[in-house]
Amino acid sequence: MAKKGSRLREFEKNHRVLDITSAQKERQKKKSSRKPQEEKKEDIANKKKRRVSWVRVIGLAVCAVFLLVVGISVKNIYDLKEREADLQKENQKLEQIKEELTVELENVNTDEYIEEKARRELKLIRPNELVFYFPDDFRLQQDEEESEE
């Protein structure tokens, strides 16, 4: 008889008519009963994934900023070394000009220098002195005549 009773209960269980609302409530009860345990595990796993992804993003950002700063510093050092080399070349030129000017300054007050400047720039001559003036193209003409002969 036990078999008939269990079969009857099984039949009633499988063939009964259910409400949609009552079925939804039963499902929600089942979900709520398992939710705290399973969802907590899923939430913890998701939080760890989010943390790891944020840590990676922040780490990559820090590395990118570090590389950017190092790159800019290296470029600045290279530019400064180039500028230093240019300034050293310019300094050498200025030193050479300075030496030439100091030599000229020593010669400025000598009689020979004053006489030479007066002859060249002011075109002055001494008394009883003859000056021969040759145009610039005179030498070219002489050279041409010599080459033709």
mmCIF file with all atom_site columns, C-alpha atoms in Angstrom:
data_model
loop_
_atom_site.group_PDB
_atom_site.id
_atom_site.type_symbol
_atom_site.label_atom_id
_atom_site.label_alt_id
_atom_site.label_comp_id
_atom_site.label_asym_id
_atom_site.label_entity_id
_atom_site.label_seq_id
_atom_site.pdbx_PDB_ins_code
_atom_site.Cartn_x
_atom_site.Cartn_y
_atom_site.Cartn_z
_atom_site.occupancy
_atom_site.B_iso_or_equiv
_atom_site.pdbx_formal_charge
_atom_site.auth_seq_id
_atom_site.auth_comp_id
_atom_site.auth_asym_id
_atom_site.auth_atom_id
_atom_site.pdbx_PDB_model_num
ATOM 1   C CA . MET A 1 1   ? 0.000   0.000   0.000   1.00 0.00 ? 1   MET A CA 1
ATOM 2   C CA . ALA A 1 2   ? 2.895   2.205   0.520   1.00 0.00 ? 2   ALA A CA 1
ATOM 3   C CA . LYS A 1 3   ? 3.491   2.045   -3.161  1.00 0.00 ? 3   LYS A CA 1
ATOM 4   C CA . LYS A 1 4   ? 0.057   3.285   -4.038  1.00 0.00 ? 4   LYS A CA 1
ATOM 5   C CA . GLY A 1 5   ? 0.301   6.223   -1.629  1.00 0.00 ? 5   GLY A CA 1
ATOM 6   C CA . SER A 1 6   ? 3.660   7.320   -2.969  1.00 0.00 ? 6   SER A CA 1
ATOM 7   C CA . ARG A 1 7   ? 2.459   6.937   -6.533  1.00 0.00 ? 7   ARG A CA 1
ATOM 8   C CA . LEU A 1 8   ? -0.554  9.035   -5.790  1.00 0.00 ? 8   LEU A CA 1
ATOM 9   C CA . ARG A 1 9   ? 1.514   11.778  -4.261  1.00 0.00 ? 9   ARG A CA 1
ATOM 10  C CA . GLU A 1 10  ? 3.858   11.665  -7.202  1.00 0.00 ? 10  GLU A CA 1
ATOM 11  C CA . PHE A 1 11  ? 0.939   11.894  -9.620  1.00 0.00 ? 11  PHE A CA 1
ATOM 12  C CA . GLU A 1 12  ? -0.563  14.805  -7.767  1.00 0.00 ? 12  GLU A CA 1
ATOM 13  C CA . LYS A 1 13  ? 2.782   16.511  -7.639  1.00 0.00 ? 13  LYS A CA 1
ATOM 14  C CA . ASN A 1 14  ? 3.420   16.179  -11.377 1.00 0.00 ? 14  ASN A CA 1
ATOM 15  C CA . HIS A 1 15  ? -0.097  16.807  -12.637 1.00 0.00 ? 15  HIS A CA 1
ATOM 16  C CA . ARG A 1 16  ? -1.319  19.617  -10.539 1.00 0.00 ? 16  ARG A CA 1
ATOM 17  C CA . VAL A 1 17  ? -2.221  22.996  -12.046 1.00 0.00 ? 17  VAL A CA 1
ATOM 18  C CA . LEU A 1 18  ? -0.077  25.869  -10.858 1.00 0.00 ? 18  LEU A CA 1
ATOM 19  C CA . ASP A 1 19  ? -0.480  29.599  -10.921 1.00 0.00 ? 19  ASP A CA 1
ATOM 20  C CA . ILE A 1 20  ? 2.160   31.624  -12.666 1.00 0.00 ? 20  ILE A CA 1
ATOM 21  C CA . THR A 1 21  ? 2.420   33.936  -9.691  1.00 0.00 ? 21  THR A CA 1
ATOM 22  C CA . SER A 1 22  ? 2.800   31.077  -7.250  1.00 0.00 ? 22  SER A CA 1
ATOM 23  C CA . ALA A 1 23  ? 5.462   29.480  -9.477  1.00 0.00 ? 23  ALA A CA 1
ATOM 24  C CA . GLN A 1 24  ? 7.352   32.778  -9.637  1.00 0.00 ? 24  GLN A CA 1
ATOM 25  C CA . LYS A 1 25  ? 7.230   33.094  -5.868  1.00 0.00 ? 25  LYS A CA 1
ATOM 26  C CA . GLU A 1 26  ? 8.599   29.574  -5.463  1.00 0.00 ? 26  GLU A CA 1
ATOM 27  C CA . ARG A 1 27  ? 11.461  30.319  -7.841  1.00 0.00 ? 27  ARG A CA 1
ATOM 28  C CA . GLN A 1 28  ? 12.276  33.506  -5.986  1.00 0.00 ? 28  GLN A CA 1
ATOM 29  C CA . LYS A 1 29  ? 12.322  31.592  -2.718  1.00 0.00 ? 29  LYS A CA 1
ATOM 30  C CA . LYS A 1 30  ? 14.688  29.028  -4.207  1.00 0.00 ? 30  LYS A CA 1
ATOM 31  C CA . LYS A 1 31  ? 16.925  31.790  -5.564  1.00 0.00 ? 31  LYS A CA 1
ATOM 32  C CA . SER A 1 32  ? 16.919  33.693  -2.312  1.00 0.00 ? 32  SER A CA 1
ATOM 33  C CA . SER A 1 33  ? 17.787  30.571  -0.372  1.00 0.00 ? 33  SER A CA 1
ATOM 34  C CA . ARG A 1 34  ? 20.835  29.822  -2.536  1.00 0.00 ? 34  ARG A CA 1
ATOM 35  C CA . LYS A 1 35  ? 21.688  33.456  -3.350  1.00 0.00 ? 35  LYS A CA 1
ATOM 36  C CA . PRO A 1 36  ? 23.608  34.411  -0.239  1.00 0.00 ? 36  PRO A CA 1
ATOM 37  C CA . GLN A 1 37  ? 26.094  31.573  -0.576  1.00 0.00 ? 37  GLN A CA 1
ATOM 38  C CA . GLU A 1 38  ? 26.585  31.406  -4.344  1.00 0.00 ? 38  GLU A CA 1
ATOM 39  C CA . GLU A 1 39  ? 26.265  35.095  -5.094  1.00 0.00 ? 39  GLU A CA 1
ATOM 40  C CA . LYS A 1 40  ? 28.674  36.015  -2.328  1.00 0.00 ? 40  LYS A CA 1
ATOM 41  C CA . LYS A 1 41  ? 31.283  33.806  -3.940  1.00 0.00 ? 41  LYS A CA 1
ATOM 42  C CA . GLU A 1 42  ? 30.573  35.342  -7.362  1.00 0.00 ? 42  GLU A CA 1
ATOM 43  C CA . ASP A 1 43  ? 30.642  38.872  -5.937  1.00 0.00 ? 43  ASP A CA 1
ATOM 44  C CA . ILE A 1 44  ? 33.970  38.216  -4.238  1.00 0.00 ? 44  ILE A CA 1
ATOM 45  C CA . ALA A 1 45  ? 35.429  36.809  -7.474  1.00 0.00 ? 45  ALA A CA 1
ATOM 46  C CA . ASN A 1 46  ? 34.114  39.788  -9.478  1.00 0.00 ? 46  ASN A CA 1
ATOM 47  C CA . LYS A 1 47  ? 35.511  42.267  -6.945  1.00 0.00 ? 47  LYS A CA 1
ATOM 48  C CA . LYS A 1 48  ? 38.918  40.593  -7.130  1.00 0.00 ? 48  LYS A CA 1
ATOM 49  C CA . LYS A 1 49  ? 38.824  40.763  -10.933 1.00 0.00 ? 49  LYS A CA 1
ATOM 50  C CA . ARG A 1 50  ? 37.880  44.441  -10.784 1.00 0.00 ? 50  ARG A CA 1
ATOM 51  C CA . ARG A 1 51  ? 40.643  45.148  -8.280  1.00 0.00 ? 51  ARG A CA 1
ATOM 52  C CA . VAL A 1 52  ? 43.207  43.328  -10.381 1.00 0.00 ? 52  VAL A CA 1
ATOM 53  C CA . SER A 1 53  ? 42.128  45.166  -13.518 1.00 0.00 ? 53  SER A CA 1
ATOM 54  C CA . TRP A 1 54  ? 42.299  48.553  -11.754 1.00 0.00 ? 54  TRP A CA 1
ATOM 55  C CA . VAL A 1 55  ? 45.696  47.690  -10.347 1.00 0.00 ? 55  VAL A CA 1
ATOM 56  C CA . ARG A 1 56  ? 46.902  46.797  -13.830 1.00 0.00 ? 56  ARG A CA 1
ATOM 57  C CA . VAL A 1 57  ? 45.496  49.997  -15.332 1.00 0.00 ? 57  VAL A CA 1
ATOM 58  C CA . ILE A 1 58  ? 47.056  52.143  -12.628 1.00 0.00 ? 58  ILE A CA 1
ATOM 59  C CA . GLY A 1 59  ? 50.362  50.273  -12.955 1.00 0.00 ? 59  GLY A CA 1
ATOM 60  C CA . LEU A 1 60  ? 50.410  50.756  -16.706 1.00 0.00 ? 60  LEU A CA 1
ATOM 61  C CA . ALA A 1 61  ? 49.590  54.445  -16.308 1.00 0.00 ? 61  ALA A CA 1
ATOM 62  C CA . VAL A 1 62  ? 52.429  54.913  -13.816 1.00 0.00 ? 62  VAL A CA 1
ATOM 63  C CA . CYS A 1 63  ? 54.852  53.095  -16.136 1.00 0.00 ? 63  CYS A CA 1
ATOM 64  C CA . ALA A 1 64  ? 53.743  55.216  -19.097 1.00 0.00 ? 64  ALA A CA 1
ATOM 65  C CA . VAL A 1 65  ? 54.223  58.446  -17.136 1.00 0.00 ? 65  VAL A CA 1
ATOM 66  C CA . PHE A 1 66  ? 57.638  57.258  -15.936 1.00 0.00 ? 66  PHE A CA 1
ATOM 67  C CA . LEU A 1 67  ? 58.748  56.404  -19.475 1.00 0.00 ? 67  LEU A CA 1
ATOM 68  C CA . LEU A 1 68  ? 57.445  59.752  -20.731 1.00 0.00 ? 68  LEU A CA 1
ATOM 69  C CA . VAL A 1 69  ? 59.379  61.665  -18.071 1.00 0.00 ? 69  VAL A CA 1
ATOM 70  C CA . VAL A 1 70  ? 62.568  59.691  -18.753 1.00 0.00 ? 70  VAL A CA 1
ATOM 71  C CA . GLY A 1 71  ? 62.191  60.210  -22.512 1.00 0.00 ? 71  GLY A CA 1
ATOM 72  C CA . ILE A 1 72  ? 61.742  63.961  -22.115 1.00 0.00 ? 72  ILE A CA 1
ATOM 73  C CA . SER A 1 73  ? 64.743  64.128  -19.789 1.00 0.00 ? 73  SER A CA 1
ATOM 74  C CA . VAL A 1 74  ? 66.954  62.250  -22.252 1.00 0.00 ? 74  VAL A CA 1
ATOM 75  C CA . LYS A 1 75  ? 65.841  64.558  -25.077 1.00 0.00 ? 75  LYS A CA 1
ATOM 76  C CA . ASN A 1 76  ? 66.603  67.631  -22.948 1.00 0.00 ? 76  ASN A CA 1
ATOM 77  C CA . ILE A 1 77  ? 70.066  66.286  -22.123 1.00 0.00 ? 77  ILE A CA 1
ATOM 78  C CA . TYR A 1 78  ? 70.778  65.642  -25.815 1.00 0.00 ? 78  TYR A CA 1
ATOM 79  C CA . ASP A 1 79  ? 69.588  69.141  -26.778 1.00 0.00 ? 79  ASP A CA 1
ATOM 80  C CA . LEU A 1 80  ? 71.701  70.723  -24.037 1.00 0.00 ? 80  LEU A CA 1
ATOM 81  C CA . LYS A 1 81  ? 74.815  68.844  -25.160 1.00 0.00 ? 81  LYS A CA 1
ATOM 82  C CA . GLU A 1 82  ? 74.255  70.035  -28.728 1.00 0.00 ? 82  GLU A CA 1
ATOM 83  C CA . ARG A 1 83  ? 73.815  73.606  -27.515 1.00 0.00 ? 83  ARG A CA 1
ATOM 84  C CA . GLU A 1 84  ? 76.974  73.294  -25.404 1.00 0.00 ? 84  GLU A CA 1
ATOM 85  C CA . ALA A 1 85  ? 78.977  72.163  -28.459 1.00 0.00 ? 85  ALA A CA 1
ATOM 86  C CA . ASP A 1 86  ? 77.628  75.079  -30.513 1.00 0.00 ? 86  ASP A CA 1
ATOM 87  C CA . LEU A 1 87  ? 78.451  77.547  -27.759 1.00 0.00 ? 87  LEU A CA 1
ATOM 88  C CA . GLN A 1 88  ? 81.980  76.174  -27.443 1.00 0.00 ? 88  GLN A CA 1
ATOM 89  C CA . LYS A 1 89  ? 82.541  76.661  -31.185 1.00 0.00 ? 89  LYS A CA 1
ATOM 90  C CA . GLU A 1 90  ? 81.184  80.183  -30.961 1.00 0.00 ? 90  GLU A CA 1
ATOM 91  C CA . ASN A 1 91  ? 83.385  80.841  -27.923 1.00 0.00 ? 91  ASN A CA 1
ATOM 92  C CA . GLN A 1 92  ? 86.477  79.723  -29.864 1.00 0.00 ? 92  GLN A CA 1
ATOM 93  C CA . LYS A 1 93  ? 85.597  82.086  -32.726 1.00 0.00 ? 93  LYS A CA 1
ATOM 94  C CA . LEU A 1 94  ? 85.096  84.952  -30.292 1.00 0.00 ? 94  LEU A CA 1
ATOM 95  C CA . GLU A 1 95  ? 88.404  84.190  -28.576 1.00 0.00 ? 95  GLU A CA 1
ATOM 96  C CA . GLN A 1 96  ? 90.168  84.334  -31.952 1.00 0.00 ? 96  GLN A CA 1
ATOM 97  C CA . ILE A 1 97  ? 88.496  87.650  -32.783 1.00 0.00 ? 97  ILE A CA 1
ATOM 98  C CA . LYS A 1 98  ? 89.493  88.943  -29.357 1.00 0.00 ? 98  LYS A CA 1
ATOM 99  C CA . GLU A 1 99  ? 93.142  88.015  -29.975 1.00 0.00 ? 99  GLU A CA 1
ATOM 100 C CA . GLU A 1 100 ? 93.097  89.751  -33.358 1.00 0.00 ? 100 GLU A CA 1
ATOM 101 C CA . LEU A 1 101 ? 91.579  92.854  -31.807 1.00 0.00 ? 101 LEU A CA 1
ATOM 102 C CA . THR A 1 102 ? 94.149  92.946  -28.993 1.00 0.00 ? 102 THR A CA 1
ATOM 103 C CA . VAL A 1 103 ? 96.959  92.768  -31.595 1.00 0.00 ? 103 VAL A CA 1
ATOM 104 C CA . GLU A 1 104 ? 95.304  95.538  -33.584 1.00 0.00 ? 104 GLU A CA 1
ATOM 105 C CA . LEU A 1 105 ? 94.843  97.600  -30.409 1.00 0.00 ? 105 LEU A CA 1
ATOM 106 C CA . GLU A 1 106 ? 98.572  97.357  -29.713 1.00 0.00 ? 106 GLU A CA 1
ATOM 107 C CA . ASN A 1 107 ? 99.317  98.533  -33.271 1.00 0.00 ? 107 ASN A CA 1
ATOM 108 C CA . VAL A 1 108 ? 96.807  101.392 -33.316 1.00 0.00 ? 108 VAL A CA 1
ATOM 109 C CA . ASN A 1 109 ? 99.055  103.883 -31.599 1.00 0.00 ? 109 ASN A CA 1
ATOM 110 C CA . THR A 1 110 ? 102.130 103.157 -33.714 1.00 0.00 ? 110 THR A CA 1
ATOM 111 C CA . ASP A 1 111 ? 103.176 105.581 -36.438 1.00 0.00 ? 111 ASP A CA 1
ATOM 112 C CA . GLU A 1 112 ? 103.289 102.884 -39.136 1.00 0.00 ? 112 GLU A CA 1
ATOM 113 C CA . TYR A 1 113 ? 99.687  101.886 -38.494 1.00 0.00 ? 113 TYR A CA 1
ATOM 114 C CA . ILE A 1 114 ? 98.434  105.464 -38.570 1.00 0.00 ? 114 ILE A CA 1
ATOM 115 C CA . GLU A 1 115 ? 100.339 106.138 -41.801 1.00 0.00 ? 115 GLU A CA 1
ATOM 116 C CA . GLU A 1 116 ? 98.995  102.978 -43.459 1.00 0.00 ? 116 GLU A CA 1
ATOM 117 C CA . LYS A 1 117 ? 95.398  103.796 -42.521 1.00 0.00 ? 117 LYS A CA 1
ATOM 118 C CA . ALA A 1 118 ? 95.807  107.371 -43.822 1.00 0.00 ? 118 ALA A CA 1
ATOM 119 C CA . ARG A 1 119 ? 97.170  106.106 -47.147 1.00 0.00 ? 119 ARG A CA 1
ATOM 120 C CA . ARG A 1 120 ? 94.523  103.428 -47.686 1.00 0.00 ? 120 ARG A CA 1
ATOM 121 C CA . GLU A 1 121 ? 91.357  104.947 -46.299 1.00 0.00 ? 121 GLU A CA 1
ATOM 122 C CA . LEU A 1 122 ? 91.971  108.684 -46.675 1.00 0.00 ? 122 LEU A CA 1
ATOM 123 C CA . LYS A 1 123 ? 94.242  108.380 -49.739 1.00 0.00 ? 123 LYS A CA 1
ATOM 124 C CA . LEU A 1 124 ? 96.818  110.782 -48.348 1.00 0.00 ? 124 LEU A CA 1
ATOM 125 C CA . ILE A 1 125 ? 100.432 111.014 -49.566 1.00 0.00 ? 125 ILE A CA 1
ATOM 126 C CA . ARG A 1 126 ? 103.641 112.518 -48.242 1.00 0.00 ? 126 ARG A CA 1
ATOM 127 C CA . PRO A 1 127 ? 105.082 115.655 -49.772 1.00 0.00 ? 127 PRO A CA 1
ATOM 128 C CA . ASN A 1 128 ? 107.249 115.070 -52.886 1.00 0.00 ? 128 ASN A CA 1
ATOM 129 C CA . GLU A 1 129 ? 105.827 111.574 -53.285 1.00 0.00 ? 129 GLU A CA 1
ATOM 130 C CA . LEU A 1 130 ? 104.553 110.256 -56.614 1.00 0.00 ? 130 LEU A CA 1
ATOM 131 C CA . VAL A 1 131 ? 101.424 108.098 -56.730 1.00 0.00 ? 131 VAL A CA 1
ATOM 132 C CA . PHE A 1 132 ? 100.648 105.792 -59.581 1.00 0.00 ? 132 PHE A CA 1
ATOM 133 C CA . TYR A 1 133 ? 97.032  104.837 -59.935 1.00 0.00 ? 133 TYR A CA 1
ATOM 134 C CA . PHE A 1 134 ? 96.105  101.670 -61.784 1.00 0.00 ? 134 PHE A CA 1
ATOM 135 C CA . PRO A 1 135 ? 92.495  100.742 -62.297 1.00 0.00 ? 135 PRO A CA 1
ATOM 136 C CA . ASP A 1 136 ? 91.414  97.318  -61.131 1.00 0.00 ? 136 ASP A CA 1
ATOM 137 C CA . ASP A 1 137 ? 90.977  95.995  -64.651 1.00 0.00 ? 137 ASP A CA 1
ATOM 138 C CA . PHE A 1 138 ? 94.475  97.163  -65.665 1.00 0.00 ? 138 PHE A CA 1
ATOM 139 C CA . ARG A 1 139 ? 96.073  93.988  -64.292 1.00 0.00 ? 139 ARG A CA 1
ATOM 140 C CA . LEU A 1 140 ? 93.538  91.866  -66.124 1.00 0.00 ? 140 LEU A CA 1
ATOM 141 C CA . GLN A 1 141 ? 94.349  93.633  -69.382 1.00 0.00 ? 141 GLN A CA 1
ATOM 142 C CA . GLN A 1 142 ? 98.079  93.154  -68.837 1.00 0.00 ? 142 GLN A CA 1
ATOM 143 C CA . ASP A 1 143 ? 97.578  89.455  -68.127 1.00 0.00 ? 143 ASP A CA 1
ATOM 144 C CA . GLU A 1 144 ? 95.532  89.031  -71.285 1.00 0.00 ? 144 GLU A CA 1
ATOM 145 C CA . GLU A 1 145 ? 98.147  90.784  -73.411 1.00 0.00 ? 145 GLU A CA 1
ATOM 146 C CA . GLU A 1 146 ? 100.915 88.610  -71.995 1.00 0.00 ? 146 GLU A CA 1
ATOM 147 C CA . SER A 1 147 ? 98.955  85.438  -72.594 1.00 0.00 ? 147 SER A CA 1
ATOM 148 C CA . GLU A 1 148 ? 98.259  86.413  -76.239 1.00 0.00 ? 148 GLU A CA 1
ATOM 149 C CA . GLU A 1 149 ? 101.953 86.942  -76.976 1.00 0.00 ? 149 GLU A CA 1
#
